[in-house]
Coordinates of N, CA and C and ligand atoms in Angstrom, one line a residue:
M1 N -98.0 54.3 148.0 CA -98.7 53.8 146.8 C -99.9 52.9 147.2
E2 N -101.0 53.6 147.1 CA -102.3 53.0 147.6 C -102.6 51.6 147.2
L3 N -102.4 51.4 145.9 CA -102.7 50.0 145.3 C -101.9 48.9 146.0
L4 N -100.6 49.3 146.2 CA -99.7 48.3 146.8 C -100.1 48.1 148.3
H5 N -100.4 49.2 149.0 CA -100.7 49.1 150.4 C -101.9 48.2 150.6
K6 N -102.9 48.4 149.7 CA -104.2 47.6 149.8 C -103.9 46.1 149.6
R7 N -103.0 45.9 148.6 CA -102.7 44.5 148.2 C -102.0 43.8 149.3
I8 N -101.0 44.5 150.0 CA -100.3 43.9 151.1 C -101.2 43.6 152.2
L9 N -102.1 44.5 152.5 CA -103.1 44.2 153.6 C -104.0 43.1 153.3
Q10 N -104.4 43.0 152.0 CA -105.3 42.0 151.6 C -104.7 40.6 151.5
D11 N -103.5 40.5 150.9 CA -102.9 39.2 150.5 C -101.6 38.9 151.2
G12 N -101.0 39.8 152.0 CA -99.7 39.6 152.7 C -100.0 38.8 153.9
H13 N -99.0 38.0 154.3 CA -99.1 37.2 155.6 C -97.8 37.4 156.4
C14 N -98.0 37.5 157.7 CA -96.8 37.6 158.6 C -96.4 36.3 159.1
Y15 N -95.0 36.2 159.3 CA -94.4 35.0 159.9 C -93.6 35.4 161.0
E16 N -93.2 34.4 161.9 CA -92.3 34.6 163.0 C -91.0 35.4 162.5
G17 N -90.5 36.2 163.4 CA -89.2 36.9 163.1 C -89.4 38.0 162.1
G18 N -90.6 38.6 162.0 CA -90.7 39.8 161.2 C -90.7 39.6 159.7
I19 N -91.1 38.4 159.3 CA -91.1 38.1 157.8 C -92.5 38.3 157.3
L20 N -92.5 39.0 156.2 CA -93.8 39.3 155.5 C -93.8 38.4 154.2
K21 N -94.8 37.6 154.1 CA -94.9 36.7 152.9 C -95.8 37.4 151.8
V22 N -95.3 37.7 150.7 CA -96.1 38.3 149.6 C -96.0 37.5 148.3
D23 N -95.9 36.1 148.5 CA -95.6 35.3 147.4 C -96.8 35.0 146.5
S24 N -98.0 35.5 146.8 CA -99.1 35.4 145.8 C -99.1 36.5 144.8
F25 N -98.3 37.6 145.0 CA -98.4 38.7 144.0 C -97.0 39.3 143.7
I26 N -96.0 39.0 144.5 CA -94.7 39.7 144.3 C -93.5 38.7 144.0
N27 N -93.3 37.8 144.9 CA -92.1 37.0 144.7 C -92.2 35.5 144.6
H28 N -93.4 35.0 144.1 CA -93.5 33.6 143.6 C -94.5 33.7 142.5
Q29 N -95.7 33.7 142.8 CA -96.7 34.2 141.7 C -96.6 35.7 141.6
M30 N -96.6 36.2 140.4 CA -96.5 37.7 140.3 C -97.7 38.3 139.6
D31 N -98.1 39.5 140.0 CA -99.2 40.2 139.4 C -98.5 41.3 138.4
P32 N -98.6 41.0 137.1 CA -97.9 41.9 136.2 C -98.5 43.3 136.2
I33 N -99.8 43.4 136.4 CA -100.5 44.7 136.4 C -99.9 45.6 137.6
L34 N -99.9 44.9 138.8 CA -99.3 45.6 139.9 C -97.9 45.9 139.7
M35 N -97.1 45.0 139.1 CA -95.7 45.2 138.9 C -95.5 46.3 137.9
K36 N -96.4 46.5 136.9 CA -96.3 47.7 136.0 C -96.4 49.0 136.8
S37 N -97.5 49.0 137.7 CA -97.7 50.2 138.5 C -96.5 50.5 139.4
I38 N -95.8 49.5 139.9 CA -94.6 49.6 140.7 C -93.5 50.3 139.8
G39 N -93.4 49.8 138.6 CA -92.4 50.4 137.7 C -92.7 51.9 137.4
V40 N -93.9 52.2 137.2 CA -94.4 53.6 136.9 C -94.0 54.4 138.1
E41 N -94.2 53.9 139.3 CA -94.0 54.7 140.6 C -92.5 54.9 140.8
F42 N -91.6 53.9 140.5 CA -90.2 54.1 140.6 C -89.7 55.2 139.5
V43 N -90.3 55.1 138.3 CA -89.9 56.1 137.3 C -90.3 57.5 137.8
R44 N -91.5 57.6 138.4 CA -91.9 58.9 138.9 C -91.0 59.4 140.0
R45 N -90.7 58.5 140.9 CA -89.8 59.0 142.1 C -88.4 59.4 141.7
F46 N -87.9 58.7 140.7 CA -86.5 59.0 140.3 C -86.4 59.9 139.0
A47 N -87.6 60.5 138.7 CA -87.7 61.3 137.4 C -86.6 62.4 137.3
S48 N -86.2 62.9 138.5 CA -85.2 64.1 138.4 C -83.8 63.6 138.3
T49 N -83.6 62.3 138.2 CA -82.2 61.8 138.2 C -81.8 61.4 136.7
E50 N -80.5 61.3 136.5 CA -79.9 60.8 135.3 C -79.5 59.4 135.5
V51 N -80.2 58.5 134.9 CA -79.9 57.0 135.0 C -79.7 56.4 133.7
N52 N -78.7 55.5 133.6 CA -78.6 54.8 132.3 C -78.6 53.3 132.4
K53 N -78.8 52.9 133.6 CA -78.9 51.4 133.8 C -79.7 51.1 135.1
I54 N -80.5 50.0 135.0 CA -81.2 49.5 136.2 C -80.5 48.3 136.7
M55 N -80.2 48.2 138.0 CA -79.6 47.0 138.5 C -80.5 46.4 139.6
T56 N -80.4 45.1 139.7 CA -81.1 44.4 140.8 C -80.3 43.1 141.2
I57 N -80.9 42.3 142.0 CA -80.3 41.1 142.4 C -81.3 40.0 142.3
E58 N -80.8 38.8 141.8 CA -81.8 37.7 141.5 C -82.3 37.2 142.9
A59 N -83.5 36.6 142.9 CA -84.4 36.5 141.8 C -85.5 37.6 141.9
S60 N -85.9 37.9 143.1 CA -87.2 38.7 143.2 C -87.1 40.1 142.8
G61 N -85.9 40.6 142.6 CA -85.8 42.0 142.1 C -86.0 42.1 140.6
I62 N -85.9 41.0 139.9 CA -85.9 41.1 138.5 C -87.2 41.6 137.9
A63 N -88.3 41.2 138.4 CA -89.6 41.7 137.9 C -89.8 43.2 138.0
P64 N -89.6 43.8 139.2 CA -89.7 45.3 139.2 C -88.7 46.0 138.4
A65 N -87.5 45.4 138.4 CA -86.4 46.0 137.6 C -86.7 46.0 136.1
I66 N -87.2 44.9 135.6 CA -87.4 44.8 134.2 C -88.6 45.8 133.8
M67 N -89.6 45.9 134.7 CA -90.7 46.9 134.4 C -90.1 48.3 134.3
T68 N -89.2 48.6 135.3 CA -88.7 50.0 135.4 C -87.8 50.2 134.1
G69 N -87.0 49.2 133.8 CA -86.1 49.3 132.6 C -86.9 49.5 131.3
Y70 N -88.0 48.7 131.3 CA -88.8 48.8 130.1 C -89.4 50.2 129.9
L71 N -89.9 50.7 131.0 CA -90.6 52.0 130.9 C -89.6 53.1 130.6
L72 N -88.3 53.0 131.0 CA -87.3 54.0 130.8 C -86.4 53.7 129.5
N73 N -86.7 52.5 128.9 CA -85.9 52.1 127.8 C -84.5 52.0 128.1
L74 N -84.2 51.4 129.3 CA -82.8 51.2 129.7 C -82.5 49.7 130.0
P75 N -81.2 49.4 129.8 CA -80.8 48.0 130.1 C -80.9 47.7 131.6
V76 N -81.2 46.4 131.9 CA -81.4 45.9 133.3 C -80.3 44.8 133.5
V77 N -79.5 44.9 134.6 CA -78.6 43.9 134.9 C -78.8 43.4 136.3
F78 N -78.7 42.1 136.5 CA -78.9 41.6 137.9 C -77.7 40.9 138.4
A79 N -77.4 41.1 139.7 CA -76.3 40.4 140.3 C -76.7 39.0 140.6
K80 N -75.8 38.0 140.4 CA -76.1 36.6 140.5 C -75.6 36.0 141.8
K81 N -76.4 35.1 142.3 CA -76.1 34.5 143.6 C -75.3 33.2 143.4
K82 N -74.9 32.8 142.2 CA -74.1 31.7 141.9 C -73.1 32.1 140.8
K83 N -71.9 31.7 141.0 CA -70.9 32.1 140.0 C -70.9 31.3 138.7
P84 N -71.3 31.8 137.6 CA -71.4 31.0 136.4 C -69.9 30.8 135.9
S85 N -69.6 29.6 135.4 CA -68.2 29.2 135.0 C -67.8 30.0 133.8
T86 N -68.8 30.6 133.1 CA -68.4 31.3 131.9 C -68.3 32.8 132.1
M87 N -68.5 33.3 133.3 CA -68.5 34.7 133.5 C -67.1 35.3 133.5
E88 N -67.0 36.4 132.7 CA -65.7 37.0 132.6 C -65.7 38.4 133.3
N89 N -64.5 38.8 133.7 CA -64.3 40.1 134.4 C -65.3 40.2 135.6
M90 N -65.2 39.2 136.5 CA -66.2 39.1 137.6 C -65.9 40.0 138.7
L91 N -66.9 40.7 139.2 CA -66.8 41.4 140.5 C -67.5 40.6 141.5
H92 N -67.0 40.6 142.8 CA -67.5 39.7 143.8 C -67.7 40.4 145.1
T93 N -68.8 40.0 145.8 CA -69.0 40.4 147.2 C -69.7 39.3 147.9
Q94 N -69.8 39.4 149.3 CA -70.6 38.5 150.0 C -71.7 39.2 150.8
I95 N -72.8 38.5 150.9 CA -74.0 39.0 151.5 C -74.5 38.0 152.5
H96 N -74.9 38.6 153.7 CA -75.5 37.7 154.7 C -77.0 37.9 154.7
S97 N -77.7 36.8 154.6 CA -79.2 36.8 154.6 C -79.7 36.4 156.0
F98 N -80.4 37.4 156.6 CA -81.0 37.0 158.0 C -82.2 36.1 157.8
T99 N -82.9 36.3 156.7 CA -84.1 35.4 156.5 C -83.7 34.0 156.3
K100 N -82.6 33.8 155.6 CA -82.1 32.4 155.3 C -81.0 32.0 156.2
D101 N -80.5 32.9 157.1 CA -79.4 32.7 158.0 C -78.2 32.0 157.3
R102 N -77.8 32.6 156.2 CA -76.5 32.1 155.6 C -75.9 33.3 154.8
T103 N -74.6 33.1 154.6 CA -73.8 34.1 153.8 C -73.6 33.5 152.4
Y104 N -73.8 34.3 151.4 CA -73.6 33.7 150.0 C -72.8 34.7 149.2
D105 N -72.2 34.1 148.2 CA -71.4 34.9 147.2 C -72.3 35.5 146.2
V106 N -72.0 36.8 145.8 CA -72.8 37.5 144.8 C -71.8 38.0 143.8
V107 N -72.1 37.8 142.5 CA -71.2 38.3 141.5 C -71.9 39.0 140.4
I108 N -71.2 39.8 139.7 CA -71.7 40.5 138.5 C -70.5 40.8 137.6
S109 N -70.8 40.7 136.3 CA -69.7 40.9 135.3 C -69.4 42.4 135.2
H110 N -68.1 42.7 135.3 CA -67.6 44.1 135.1 C -68.0 44.7 133.7
D111 N -68.3 43.7 132.8 CA -68.7 44.1 131.4 C -70.0 44.9 131.4
F112 N -70.8 44.6 132.4 CA -72.2 45.2 132.5 C -72.4 46.2 133.6
L113 N -71.3 46.5 134.3 CA -71.3 47.6 135.3 C -70.0 48.2 135.3
K114 N -70.0 49.5 134.8 CA -68.7 50.1 134.4 C -68.6 51.5 135.0
P115 N -67.4 52.1 135.0 CA -67.3 53.5 135.4 C -68.1 54.3 134.3
G116 N -68.7 55.3 134.8 CA -69.6 56.1 133.8 C -71.0 55.7 133.9
D117 N -71.3 54.5 134.4 CA -72.7 54.1 134.5 C -73.4 54.8 135.7
N118 N -74.6 55.3 135.5 CA -75.4 55.9 136.6 C -76.5 54.9 136.9
V119 N -76.4 54.3 138.0 CA -77.2 53.1 138.3 C -78.4 53.4 139.3
L120 N -79.6 52.9 138.9 CA -80.7 52.8 139.8 C -80.9 51.4 140.2
F121 N -80.7 51.1 141.5 CA -80.9 49.7 142.0 C -82.4 49.6 142.5
V122 N -83.0 48.4 142.1 CA -84.4 48.1 142.5 C -84.4 46.7 143.1
D123 N -85.2 46.6 144.2 CA -85.3 45.3 144.8 C -86.7 45.1 145.4
D124 N -87.0 43.9 145.8 CA -88.4 43.7 146.4 C -88.4 44.2 147.8
F125 N -87.4 43.8 148.6 CA -87.5 44.1 150.1 C -86.3 44.9 150.5
L126 N -86.4 45.8 151.4 CA -85.3 46.3 152.2 C -85.7 45.9 153.7
A127 N -84.8 45.1 154.3 CA -85.0 44.7 155.6 C -83.8 45.2 156.5
Y128 N -82.8 44.4 156.7 CA -81.6 44.9 157.5 C -80.6 45.7 156.6
G129 N -80.8 45.5 155.3 CA -80.0 46.3 154.4 C -78.7 45.6 153.9
N130 N -78.6 44.3 154.3 CA -77.3 43.6 153.9 C -77.2 43.4 152.4
A131 N -78.3 43.0 151.8 CA -78.2 42.8 150.3 C -77.8 44.1 149.6
A132 N -78.5 45.2 150.1 CA -78.2 46.5 149.5 C -76.7 47.0 149.7
I133 N -76.2 46.7 150.9 CA -74.8 47.0 151.2 C -73.9 46.2 150.3
G134 N -74.2 45.0 150.1 CA -73.4 44.1 149.2 C -73.4 44.7 147.7
V135 N -74.6 45.1 147.3 CA -74.7 45.7 146.0 C -73.9 47.0 145.9
L136 N -74.0 47.8 147.0 CA -73.2 49.0 147.0 C -71.7 48.7 146.8
D137 N -71.2 47.6 147.4 CA -69.8 47.2 147.3 C -69.5 46.8 145.9
L138 N -70.4 46.1 145.2 CA -70.2 45.8 143.8 C -70.1 47.0 142.9
I139 N -71.0 48.0 143.2 CA -71.1 49.2 142.4 C -69.8 50.0 142.6
K140 N -69.3 50.0 143.9 CA -68.1 50.7 144.2 C -66.9 50.1 143.5
K141 N -66.8 48.7 143.5 CA -65.7 48.0 142.9 C -65.8 48.2 141.3
S142 N -66.9 48.4 140.8 CA -67.1 48.6 139.3 C -66.7 50.0 138.9
G143 N -66.7 51.0 139.8 CA -66.4 52.4 139.4 C -67.7 53.1 138.9
A144 N -68.8 52.4 139.0 CA -70.1 53.1 138.5 C -70.6 54.0 139.7
N145 N -71.6 54.8 139.3 CA -72.2 55.7 140.3 C -73.6 55.3 140.6
L146 N -73.9 55.2 141.9 CA -75.3 54.8 142.4 C -76.1 56.1 142.5
V147 N -77.2 56.1 141.7 CA -78.1 57.3 141.8 C -79.1 57.1 142.9
G148 N -79.6 55.9 143.2 CA -80.5 55.7 144.3 C -80.9 54.2 144.3
M149 N -81.7 53.9 145.4 CA -82.2 52.5 145.5 C -83.7 52.6 145.8
G150 N -84.4 51.8 145.0 CA -85.9 51.7 145.1 C -86.3 50.3 145.6
F151 N -87.1 50.3 146.6 CA -87.6 49.0 147.1 C -89.1 49.0 147.1
I152 N -89.7 47.8 146.8 CA -91.1 47.7 146.8 C -91.6 47.8 148.2
I153 N -91.0 47.0 149.1 CA -91.4 47.0 150.5 C -90.2 47.2 151.4
E154 N -90.4 48.2 152.3 CA -89.3 48.4 153.4 C -89.9 48.0 154.7
K155 N -89.1 47.2 155.5 CA -89.5 46.9 156.8 C -88.8 47.9 157.7
A156 N -89.4 48.9 158.1 CA -88.8 50.0 158.8 C -88.2 49.6 160.2
F157 N -88.8 48.6 160.8 CA -88.3 48.1 162.1 C -87.0 47.3 162.0
Q158 N -86.5 47.0 160.8 CA -85.2 46.3 160.7 C -84.1 47.2 160.3
N159 N -84.4 48.5 160.1 CA -83.4 49.6 160.1 C -82.4 49.6 158.9
G160 N -82.7 48.9 157.8 CA -81.8 49.0 156.7 C -81.6 50.4 156.1
R161 N -82.7 51.2 156.1 CA -82.6 52.5 155.6 C -81.5 53.3 156.3
K162 N -81.4 53.2 157.6 CA -80.4 54.0 158.3 C -79.0 53.7 157.8
L163 N -78.8 52.4 157.7 CA -77.5 51.9 157.2 C -77.1 52.6 155.8
L164 N -78.1 52.6 155.0 CA -77.9 53.1 153.6 C -77.8 54.6 153.6
E165 N -78.6 55.3 154.3 CA -78.6 56.7 154.3 C -77.3 57.3 155.0
E166 N -76.8 56.5 155.9 CA -75.5 56.9 156.5 C -74.4 56.9 155.5
K167 N -74.6 56.0 154.5 CA -73.6 55.9 153.4 C -73.9 56.9 152.2
G168 N -74.9 57.7 152.4 CA -75.3 58.7 151.4 C -76.2 58.2 150.3
V169 N -76.8 57.1 150.5 CA -77.7 56.5 149.5 C -79.1 57.1 149.6
R170 N -79.7 57.5 148.5 CA -81.1 57.9 148.4 C -81.9 56.7 148.4
V171 N -82.9 56.6 149.3 CA -83.7 55.4 149.4 C -85.2 55.8 149.2
E172 N -85.9 55.0 148.3 CA -87.3 55.2 148.0 C -88.0 53.9 148.2
S173 N -89.0 53.8 149.1 CA -89.7 52.6 149.3 C -91.2 52.9 149.0
L174 N -91.8 51.9 148.3 CA -93.2 52.2 147.9 C -94.2 51.8 149.0
A175 N -93.8 50.9 149.9 CA -94.7 50.6 151.0 C -93.7 50.4 152.2
I176 N -94.0 51.2 153.3 CA -93.1 51.1 154.5 C -93.9 50.4 155.6
I177 N -93.4 49.2 156.0 CA -94.1 48.5 157.1 C -93.5 48.9 158.4
E178 N -94.3 49.4 159.3 CA -93.9 49.9 160.6 C -93.7 48.8 161.5
D179 N -94.6 47.8 161.4 CA -94.6 46.8 162.5 C -95.3 45.5 161.9
L180 N -94.8 44.3 162.4 CA -95.4 43.1 162.0 C -95.8 42.3 163.3
S181 N -95.6 42.9 164.5 CA -95.8 42.1 165.7 C -97.2 41.7 165.9
N182 N -97.5 40.6 166.6 CA -98.8 40.0 166.8 C -99.5 39.7 165.4
C183 N -98.6 39.5 164.4 CA -99.2 39.1 163.1 C -100.2 40.2 162.6
T184 N -99.9 41.4 162.9 CA -100.7 42.5 162.3 C -99.8 43.4 161.4
I185 N -100.2 43.6 160.2 CA -99.4 44.4 159.3 C -99.8 45.8 159.5
K186 N -98.8 46.6 159.9 CA -99.0 48.0 160.1 C -98.2 48.8 159.1
I187 N -98.9 49.5 158.1 CA -98.2 50.2 157.1 C -98.2 51.7 157.4
R188 N -97.1 52.4 157.1 CA -97.0 53.8 157.3 C -97.9 54.5 156.3
K189 N -98.7 55.4 156.7 CA -99.6 56.2 155.8 C -98.9 57.3 155.1
Ligands
5GP7 P1 -81.8 42.5 153.8 O1 -80.5 42.2 153.2 O2 -82.2 44.0 153.6 O3 -82.0 42.1 155.3 O4 -82.9 41.6 153.1 C1 -83.1 41.8 151.7 C2 -83.5 40.5 151.0 O5 -84.1 39.5 151.9 C3 -84.7 40.8 150.1 O6 -84.1 41.0 148.8 C4 -85.6 39.7 150.2 O7 -85.3 38.8 149.2 C5 -85.3 39.1 151.5 N1 -86.3 39.5 152.6 C6 -86.1 40.2 153.7 N2 -87.2 40.3 154.4 C7 -88.1 39.7 153.8 C8 -89.5 39.4 154.1 O8 -90.1 39.9 155.1 N3 -90.2 38.7 153.2 C9 -89.6 38.2 152.0 N4 -90.4 37.5 151.2 N5 -88.3 38.4 151.7 C10 -87.6 39.1 152.6

């Protein structure tokens, strides 16, 4: 996705440990025009599939997920990183974050993820794949069917795709970062 590639090269910043900061246009300040194009591209890539629900995880997945859901006229549900006291029929998993170096609980209500749902999962980053594997666990526990996973940015050198594809998951990433060493952003053409 040319527009996204250009923006990452223009406004993205690398940090120690293979971290790419895109907080001026994706996950702190957000560019809604770019986010709409991201939604359009997810719709195009998954056009051949039957989806009835978009799923994501808070917080940074919500913007691309809502754009995709809006374009497809489908509901969007996000997994929460804190258990609300009022949540009923809760499904639970744990996710380890390498970027934050901690394990956290993730929950979603079974009321919004059910057997018979055909789910497209959308998120901002695919790195080591831990968040996505946690989501896969929630989907499995719910009895829903995962149609595919779409990521705005994949860091290929952290191998999350391999983990997911081994489990039979279809992965689509709009920008694939080959390398971030020496603080140079290398995007796959
Ligand atoms: P994973 O579980 O695949 O290792 O990482 C997924 C989550 O970690 C993403 O949803 C994202 O929030 C965060 N993350 C991983 N790598 C990066 C990065 O390079 N930059 C930013 N901003 N977030 C990242």
